[in-house]
mmCIF file of C-alpha atoms in Angstrom:
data_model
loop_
_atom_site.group_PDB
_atom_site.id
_atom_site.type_symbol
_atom_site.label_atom_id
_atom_site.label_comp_id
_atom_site.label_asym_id
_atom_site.label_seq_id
_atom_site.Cartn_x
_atom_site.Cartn_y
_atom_site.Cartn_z
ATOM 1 C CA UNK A 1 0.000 0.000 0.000
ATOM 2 C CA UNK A 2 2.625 2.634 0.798
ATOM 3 C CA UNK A 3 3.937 1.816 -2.631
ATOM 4 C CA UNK A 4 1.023 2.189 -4.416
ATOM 5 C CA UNK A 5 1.072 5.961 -2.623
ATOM 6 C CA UNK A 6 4.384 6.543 -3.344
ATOM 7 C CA UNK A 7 3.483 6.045 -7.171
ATOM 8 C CA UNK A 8 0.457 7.492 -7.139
ATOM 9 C CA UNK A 9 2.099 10.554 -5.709
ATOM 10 C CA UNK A 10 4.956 10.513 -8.169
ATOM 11 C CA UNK A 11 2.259 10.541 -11.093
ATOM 12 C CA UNK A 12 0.430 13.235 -9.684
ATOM 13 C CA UNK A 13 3.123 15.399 -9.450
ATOM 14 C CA UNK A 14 4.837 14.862 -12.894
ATOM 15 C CA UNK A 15 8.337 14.197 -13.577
ATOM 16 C CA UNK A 16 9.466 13.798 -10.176
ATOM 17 C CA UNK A 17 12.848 12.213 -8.469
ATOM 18 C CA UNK A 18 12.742 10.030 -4.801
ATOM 19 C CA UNK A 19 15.860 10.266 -3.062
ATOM 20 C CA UNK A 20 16.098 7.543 -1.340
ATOM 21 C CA UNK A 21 17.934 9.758 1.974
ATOM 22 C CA UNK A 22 19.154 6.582 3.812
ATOM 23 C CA UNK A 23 21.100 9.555 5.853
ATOM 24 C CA UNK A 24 17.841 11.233 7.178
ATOM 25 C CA UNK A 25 15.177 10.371 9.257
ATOM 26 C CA UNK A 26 13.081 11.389 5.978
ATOM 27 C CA UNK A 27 11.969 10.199 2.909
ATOM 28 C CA UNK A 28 12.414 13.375 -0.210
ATOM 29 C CA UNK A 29 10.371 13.382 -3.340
ATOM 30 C CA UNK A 30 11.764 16.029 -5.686
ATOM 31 C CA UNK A 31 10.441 17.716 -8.116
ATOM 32 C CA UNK A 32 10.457 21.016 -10.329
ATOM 33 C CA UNK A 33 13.592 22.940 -11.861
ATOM 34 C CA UNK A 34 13.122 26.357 -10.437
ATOM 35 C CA UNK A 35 15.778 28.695 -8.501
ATOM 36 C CA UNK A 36 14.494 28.467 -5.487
ATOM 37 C CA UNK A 37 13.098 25.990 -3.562
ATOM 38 C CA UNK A 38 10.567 24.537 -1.319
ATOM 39 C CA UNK A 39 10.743 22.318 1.267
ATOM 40 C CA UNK A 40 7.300 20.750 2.333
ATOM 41 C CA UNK A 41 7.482 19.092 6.010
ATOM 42 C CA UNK A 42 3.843 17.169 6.763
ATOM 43 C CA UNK A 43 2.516 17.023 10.431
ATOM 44 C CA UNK A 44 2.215 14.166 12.977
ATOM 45 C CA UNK A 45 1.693 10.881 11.501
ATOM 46 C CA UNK A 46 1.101 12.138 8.090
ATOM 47 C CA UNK A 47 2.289 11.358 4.248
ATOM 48 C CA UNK A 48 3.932 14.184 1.868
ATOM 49 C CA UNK A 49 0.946 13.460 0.112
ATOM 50 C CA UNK A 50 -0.876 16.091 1.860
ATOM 51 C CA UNK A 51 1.105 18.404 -0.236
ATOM 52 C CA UNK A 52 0.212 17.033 -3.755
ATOM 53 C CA UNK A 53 -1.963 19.442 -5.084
ATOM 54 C CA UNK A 54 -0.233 22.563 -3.699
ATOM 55 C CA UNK A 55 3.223 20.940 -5.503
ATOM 56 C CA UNK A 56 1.137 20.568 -8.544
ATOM 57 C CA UNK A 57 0.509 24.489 -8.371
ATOM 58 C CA UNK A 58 3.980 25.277 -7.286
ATOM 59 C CA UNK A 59 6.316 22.292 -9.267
ATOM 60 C CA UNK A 60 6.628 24.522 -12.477
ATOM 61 C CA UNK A 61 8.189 27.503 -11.218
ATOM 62 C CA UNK A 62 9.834 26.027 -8.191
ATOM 63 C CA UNK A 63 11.635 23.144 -7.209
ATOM 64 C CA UNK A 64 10.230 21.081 -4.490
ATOM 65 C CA UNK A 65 11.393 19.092 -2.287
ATOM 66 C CA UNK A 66 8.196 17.006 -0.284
ATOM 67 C CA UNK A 67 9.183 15.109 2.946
ATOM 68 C CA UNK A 68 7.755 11.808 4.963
ATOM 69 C CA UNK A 69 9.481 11.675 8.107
ATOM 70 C CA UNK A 70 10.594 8.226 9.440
ATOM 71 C CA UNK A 71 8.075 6.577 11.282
ATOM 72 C CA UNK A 72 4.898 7.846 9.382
ATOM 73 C CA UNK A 73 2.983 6.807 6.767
ATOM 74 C CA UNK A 74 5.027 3.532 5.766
ATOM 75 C CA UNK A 75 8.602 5.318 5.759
ATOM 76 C CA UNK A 76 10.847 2.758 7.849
ATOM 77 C CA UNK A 77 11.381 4.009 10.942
ATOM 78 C CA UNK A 78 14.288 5.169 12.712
ATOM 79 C CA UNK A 79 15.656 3.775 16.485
ATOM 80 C CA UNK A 80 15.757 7.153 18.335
ATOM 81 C CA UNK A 81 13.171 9.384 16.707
ATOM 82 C CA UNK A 82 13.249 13.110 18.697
ATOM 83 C CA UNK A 83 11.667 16.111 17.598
ATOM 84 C CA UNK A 84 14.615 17.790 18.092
ATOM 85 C CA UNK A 85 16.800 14.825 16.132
ATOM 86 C CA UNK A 86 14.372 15.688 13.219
ATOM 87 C CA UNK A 87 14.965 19.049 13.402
ATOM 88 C CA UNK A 88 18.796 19.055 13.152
ATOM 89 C CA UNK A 89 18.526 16.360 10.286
ATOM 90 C CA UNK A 90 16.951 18.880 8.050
ATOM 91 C CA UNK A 91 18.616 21.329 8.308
ATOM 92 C CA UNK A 92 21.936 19.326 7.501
ATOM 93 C CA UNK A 93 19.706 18.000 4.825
ATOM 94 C CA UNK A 94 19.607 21.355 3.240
ATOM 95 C CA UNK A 95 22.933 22.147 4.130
ATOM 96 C CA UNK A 96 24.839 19.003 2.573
ATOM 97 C CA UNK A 97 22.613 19.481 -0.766
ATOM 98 C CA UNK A 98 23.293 22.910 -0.471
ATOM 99 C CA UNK A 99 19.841 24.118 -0.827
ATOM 100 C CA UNK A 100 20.353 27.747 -1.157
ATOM 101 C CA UNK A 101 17.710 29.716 0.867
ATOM 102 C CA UNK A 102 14.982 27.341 1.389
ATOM 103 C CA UNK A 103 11.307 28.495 1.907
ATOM 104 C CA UNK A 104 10.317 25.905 4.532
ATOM 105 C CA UNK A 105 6.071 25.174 4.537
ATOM 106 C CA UNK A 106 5.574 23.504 7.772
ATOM 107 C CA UNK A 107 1.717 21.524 8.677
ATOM 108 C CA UNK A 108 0.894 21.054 12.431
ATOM 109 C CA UNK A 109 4.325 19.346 13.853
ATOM 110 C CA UNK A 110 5.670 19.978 10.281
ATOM 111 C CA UNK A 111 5.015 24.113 11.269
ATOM 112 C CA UNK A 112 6.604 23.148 14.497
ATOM 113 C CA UNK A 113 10.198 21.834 12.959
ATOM 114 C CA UNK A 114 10.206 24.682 10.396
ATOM 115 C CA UNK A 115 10.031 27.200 13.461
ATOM 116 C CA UNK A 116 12.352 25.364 15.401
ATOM 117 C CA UNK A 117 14.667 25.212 11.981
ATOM 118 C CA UNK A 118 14.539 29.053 11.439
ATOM 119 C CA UNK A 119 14.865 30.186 15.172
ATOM 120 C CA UNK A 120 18.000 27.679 15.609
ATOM 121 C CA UNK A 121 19.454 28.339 12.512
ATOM 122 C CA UNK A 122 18.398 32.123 11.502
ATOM 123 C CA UNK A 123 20.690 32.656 7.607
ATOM 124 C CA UNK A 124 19.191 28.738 6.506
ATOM 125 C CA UNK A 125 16.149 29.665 5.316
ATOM 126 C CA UNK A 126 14.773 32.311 3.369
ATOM 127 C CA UNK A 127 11.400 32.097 4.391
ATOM 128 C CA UNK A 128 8.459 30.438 6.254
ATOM 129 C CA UNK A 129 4.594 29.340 6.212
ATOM 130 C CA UNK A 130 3.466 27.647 9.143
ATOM 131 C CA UNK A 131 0.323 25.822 8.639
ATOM 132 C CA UNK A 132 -2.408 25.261 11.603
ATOM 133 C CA UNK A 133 0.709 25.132 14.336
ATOM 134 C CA UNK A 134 1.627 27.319 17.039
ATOM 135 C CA UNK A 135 4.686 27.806 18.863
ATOM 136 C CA UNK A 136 3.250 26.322 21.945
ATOM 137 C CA UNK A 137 0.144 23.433 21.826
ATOM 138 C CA UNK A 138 -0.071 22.592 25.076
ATOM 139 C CA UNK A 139 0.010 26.269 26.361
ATOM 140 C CA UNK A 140 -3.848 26.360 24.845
ATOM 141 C CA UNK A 141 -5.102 23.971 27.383
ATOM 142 C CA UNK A 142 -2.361 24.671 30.350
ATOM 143 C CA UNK A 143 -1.550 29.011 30.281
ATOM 144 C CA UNK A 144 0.974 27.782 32.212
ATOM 145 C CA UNK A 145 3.304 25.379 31.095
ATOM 146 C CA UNK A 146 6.391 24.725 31.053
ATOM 147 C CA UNK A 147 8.556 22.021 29.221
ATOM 148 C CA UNK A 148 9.847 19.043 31.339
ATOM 149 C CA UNK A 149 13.715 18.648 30.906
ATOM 150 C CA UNK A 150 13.907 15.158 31.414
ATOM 151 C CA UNK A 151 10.253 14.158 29.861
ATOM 152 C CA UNK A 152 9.942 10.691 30.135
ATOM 153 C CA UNK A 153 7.390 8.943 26.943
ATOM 154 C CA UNK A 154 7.744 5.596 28.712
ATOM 155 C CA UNK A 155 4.155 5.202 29.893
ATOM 156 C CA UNK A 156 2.810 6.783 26.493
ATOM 157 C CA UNK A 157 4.589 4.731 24.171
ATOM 158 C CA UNK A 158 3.471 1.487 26.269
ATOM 159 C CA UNK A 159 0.211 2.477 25.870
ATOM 160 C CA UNK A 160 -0.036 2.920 22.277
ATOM 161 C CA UNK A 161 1.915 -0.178 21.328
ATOM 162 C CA UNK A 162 0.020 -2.228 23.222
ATOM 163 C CA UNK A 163 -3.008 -1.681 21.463
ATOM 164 C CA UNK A 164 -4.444 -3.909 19.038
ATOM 165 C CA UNK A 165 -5.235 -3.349 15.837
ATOM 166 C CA UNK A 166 -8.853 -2.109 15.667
ATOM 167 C CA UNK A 167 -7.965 -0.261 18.838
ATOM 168 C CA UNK A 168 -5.981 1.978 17.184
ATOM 169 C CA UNK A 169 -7.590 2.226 13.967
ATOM 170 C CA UNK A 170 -10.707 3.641 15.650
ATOM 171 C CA UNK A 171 -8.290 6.067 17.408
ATOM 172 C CA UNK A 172 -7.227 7.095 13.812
ATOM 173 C CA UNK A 173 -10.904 7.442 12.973
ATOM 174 C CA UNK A 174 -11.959 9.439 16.163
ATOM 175 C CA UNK A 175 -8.720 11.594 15.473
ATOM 176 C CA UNK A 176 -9.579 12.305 11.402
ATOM 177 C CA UNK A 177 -13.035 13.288 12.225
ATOM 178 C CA UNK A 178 -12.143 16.468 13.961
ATOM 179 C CA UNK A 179 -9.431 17.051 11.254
ATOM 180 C CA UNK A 180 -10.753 17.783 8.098
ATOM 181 C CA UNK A 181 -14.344 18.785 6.653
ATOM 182 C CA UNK A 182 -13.450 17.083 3.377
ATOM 183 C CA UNK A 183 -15.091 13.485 3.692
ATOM 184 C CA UNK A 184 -12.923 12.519 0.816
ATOM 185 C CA UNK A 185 -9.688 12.775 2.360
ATOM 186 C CA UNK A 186 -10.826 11.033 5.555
ATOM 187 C CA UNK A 187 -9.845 8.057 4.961
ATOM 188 C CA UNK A 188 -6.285 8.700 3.302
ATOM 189 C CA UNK A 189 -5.908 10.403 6.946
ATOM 190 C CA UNK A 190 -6.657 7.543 8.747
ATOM 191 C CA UNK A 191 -4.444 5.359 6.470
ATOM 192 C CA UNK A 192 -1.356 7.297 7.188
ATOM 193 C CA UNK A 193 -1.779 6.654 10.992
ATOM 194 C CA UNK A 194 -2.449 3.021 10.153
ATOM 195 C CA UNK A 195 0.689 3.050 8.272
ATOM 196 C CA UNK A 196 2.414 5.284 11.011
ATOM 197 C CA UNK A 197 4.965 2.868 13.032
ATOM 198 C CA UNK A 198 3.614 2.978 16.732
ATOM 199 C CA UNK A 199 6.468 3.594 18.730
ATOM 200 C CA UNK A 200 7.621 6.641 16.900
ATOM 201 C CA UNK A 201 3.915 7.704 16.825
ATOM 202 C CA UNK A 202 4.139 7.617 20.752
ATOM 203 C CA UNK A 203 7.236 9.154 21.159
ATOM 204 C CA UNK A 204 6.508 12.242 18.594
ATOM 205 C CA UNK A 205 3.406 12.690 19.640
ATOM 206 C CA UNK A 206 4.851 12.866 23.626
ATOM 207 C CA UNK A 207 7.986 15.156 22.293
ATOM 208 C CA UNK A 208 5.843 17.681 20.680
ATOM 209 C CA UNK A 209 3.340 17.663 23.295
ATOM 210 C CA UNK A 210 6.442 19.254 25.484
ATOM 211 C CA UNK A 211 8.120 21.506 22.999
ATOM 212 C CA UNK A 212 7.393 25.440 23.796
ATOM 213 C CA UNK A 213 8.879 27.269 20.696
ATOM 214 C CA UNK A 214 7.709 30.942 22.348
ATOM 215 C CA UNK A 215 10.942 32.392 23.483
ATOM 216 C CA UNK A 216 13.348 31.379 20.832
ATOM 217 C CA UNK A 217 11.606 32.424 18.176
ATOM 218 C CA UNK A 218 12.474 35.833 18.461
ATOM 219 C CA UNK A 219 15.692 34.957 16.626
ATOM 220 C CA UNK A 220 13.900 34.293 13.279
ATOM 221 C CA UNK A 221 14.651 37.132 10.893
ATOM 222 C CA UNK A 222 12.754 35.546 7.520
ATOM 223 C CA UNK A 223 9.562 36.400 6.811
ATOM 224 C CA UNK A 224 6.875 34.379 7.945
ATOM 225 C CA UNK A 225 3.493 33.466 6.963
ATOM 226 C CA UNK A 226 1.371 31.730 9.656
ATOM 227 C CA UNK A 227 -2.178 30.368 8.269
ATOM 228 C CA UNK A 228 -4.857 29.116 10.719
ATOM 229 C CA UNK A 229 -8.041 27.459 10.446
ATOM 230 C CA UNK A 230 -11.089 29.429 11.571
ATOM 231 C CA UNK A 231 -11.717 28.265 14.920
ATOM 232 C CA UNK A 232 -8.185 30.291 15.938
ATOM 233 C CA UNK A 233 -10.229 33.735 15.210
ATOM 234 C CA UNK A 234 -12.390 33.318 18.013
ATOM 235 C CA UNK A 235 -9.019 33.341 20.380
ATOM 236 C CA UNK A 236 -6.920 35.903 18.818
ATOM 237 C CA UNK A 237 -5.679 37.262 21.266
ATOM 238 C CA UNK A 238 -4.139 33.885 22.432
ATOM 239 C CA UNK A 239 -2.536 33.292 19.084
ATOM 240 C CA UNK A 240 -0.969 36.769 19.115
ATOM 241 C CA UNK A 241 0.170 36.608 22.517
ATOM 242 C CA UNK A 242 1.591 32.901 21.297
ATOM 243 C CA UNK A 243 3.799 34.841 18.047
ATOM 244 C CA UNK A 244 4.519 37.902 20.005
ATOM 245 C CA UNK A 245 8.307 37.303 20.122
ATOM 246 C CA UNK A 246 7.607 36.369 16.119
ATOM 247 C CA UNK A 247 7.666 40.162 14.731
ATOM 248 C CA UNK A 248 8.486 39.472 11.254
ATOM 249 C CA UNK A 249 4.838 37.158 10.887
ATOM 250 C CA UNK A 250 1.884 37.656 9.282
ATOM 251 C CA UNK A 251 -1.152 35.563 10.473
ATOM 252 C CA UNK A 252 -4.058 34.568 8.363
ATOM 253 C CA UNK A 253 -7.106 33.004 8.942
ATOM 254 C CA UNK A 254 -8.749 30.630 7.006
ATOM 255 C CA UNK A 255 -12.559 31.085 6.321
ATOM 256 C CA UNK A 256 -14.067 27.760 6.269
ATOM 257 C CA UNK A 257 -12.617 24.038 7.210
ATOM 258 C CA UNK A 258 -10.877 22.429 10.258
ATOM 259 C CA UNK A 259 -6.713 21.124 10.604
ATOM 260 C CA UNK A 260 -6.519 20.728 7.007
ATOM 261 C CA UNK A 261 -7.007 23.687 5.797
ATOM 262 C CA UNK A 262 -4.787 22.533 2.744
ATOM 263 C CA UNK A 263 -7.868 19.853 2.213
ATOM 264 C CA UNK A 264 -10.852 22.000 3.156
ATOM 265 C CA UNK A 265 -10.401 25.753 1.905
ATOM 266 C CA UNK A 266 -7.946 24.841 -0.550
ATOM 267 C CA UNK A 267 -8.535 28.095 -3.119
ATOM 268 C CA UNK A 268 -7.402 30.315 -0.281
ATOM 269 C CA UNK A 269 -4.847 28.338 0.876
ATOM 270 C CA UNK A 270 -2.615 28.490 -2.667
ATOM 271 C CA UNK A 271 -3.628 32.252 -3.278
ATOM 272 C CA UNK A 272 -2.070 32.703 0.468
ATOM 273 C CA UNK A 273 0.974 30.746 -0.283
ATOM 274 C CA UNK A 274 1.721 31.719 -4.189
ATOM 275 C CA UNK A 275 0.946 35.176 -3.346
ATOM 276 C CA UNK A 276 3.462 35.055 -0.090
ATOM 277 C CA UNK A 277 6.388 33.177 -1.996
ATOM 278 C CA UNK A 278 6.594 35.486 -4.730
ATOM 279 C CA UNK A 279 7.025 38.695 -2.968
ATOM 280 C CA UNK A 280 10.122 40.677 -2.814
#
């Protein structure tokens, strides 16, 4: 099945290369010739299919470069997968290809590493669009928090490995539902977390669930485009106060849809990211 999707992707997208990056904890499908280039990073548990159609859009005037971390979606996983391993892996992905100036377009966890990428490394990129993520998750729920040092994904990862297979598919299912407003791309959700290897599904899931990005990244100097699903409107103020230390960013909100907003207001999402890419 995951080779099926790989093809099906590859066809969609036109003449495309895999590079096979037995050095990263990624998969990369490239594709398109242009000057500067794009990196796509999905979220938690998800394919670089998510992507296709905006590559379509994109692949002709830019080249693109679409990533599947390890772990998700049928890419073999990896013995110590780390948020923070995954974030220093691409960047010396784009630094051994020598990928000058990289716009980075981040979903969910995906907006997470390209924040974490441009704050850590502040001349790698040369911009970013962060898509339905915030700097801090887990601050929406707890105003308070604060990231444990020694955070310990033991019990979590038990958890989810122990259950059996229709266990976790209906967590998949209960999980996609609030996701995405497009009933046609439910179950290609659900699928990737099916094909998503458990323990790194645990352990991500735990790692990002205790990353706060809010401090550091006032050291990103790139522009930034942040785009949000509706429901982020209603706390604005939140979201704001979450990107304060962000002042180069400009947020958006979508008008219709849920998580996907790539999926479910999909005009508005490529006007927001053409329109953002090309600028001067």
């Amino acid at each position: 099945m995951a080779m099926k999707r790989l093809l099906l992707t590859l066809m969609l997208l036109g003449t495309s290369l895999l590079i096979f990056a037995q050095d990263y904890p990624f998969s990369v499908v490239k594709s398109g010739t242009g000057k500067q280039a794009v990196i796509f990073i999905p979220g938690f548990a998800c394919s670089g299919d998510v992507w296709v159609e905006t590559v379509s859009v994109l692949k002709d005037s830019y080249t693109c470069y679409v990533l599947t971390m390890a772990g998700f979606s049928g890419v073999a996983p990896e013995d110590c997968p780390s948020f923070e391993r995954w974030k220093m892996q691409i960047a010396k992905f784009i630094k051994e290809e020598r990928i000058e100036k990289p716009i980075l377009v981040g979903h969910s966890m995906g907006g997470g590493l390209a924040l974490a990428i441009a704050a850590e490394f502040p001349e790698l990129t040369g911009k970013i669009v962060i898509v339905d993520a915030l700097p801090c998750l887990m601050a929406l729920t707890v105003p308070d928090f604060k990231s444990a040092p020694d955070n310990d994904c033991t019990d979590l990862i038990d958890r989810i490995t122990a259950m059996d297979e229709e266990q976790f598919a209906q967590m998949q299912r209960m999980s996609a539902a609030t996701l995405t407003t497009d009933s046609l791309r439910f179950a290609e959700i659900v699928n990737w977390g099916l094909a998503s290897d458990r323990k790194t599904y645990a352990k991500l899931f735990c790692d990002f669930s205790n990353t706060d990005l809010r401090e550091c990244i006032k050291n990103i100097v790139v522009p930034s485009l942040v785009l949000l699903e509706p429901y982020f409107k209603h706390i604005d103020t939140v979201i704001k106060n979450q990107y304060k230390n962000l002042s180069v960013a400009q947020i958006r909100y979508a008008d219709k849809g849920l998580h996907f907003v790539m999926f479910d207001d999909r005009e508005w999402f490529i006007h927001q990211i053409c329109e953002f890419i090309k600028e001067r």
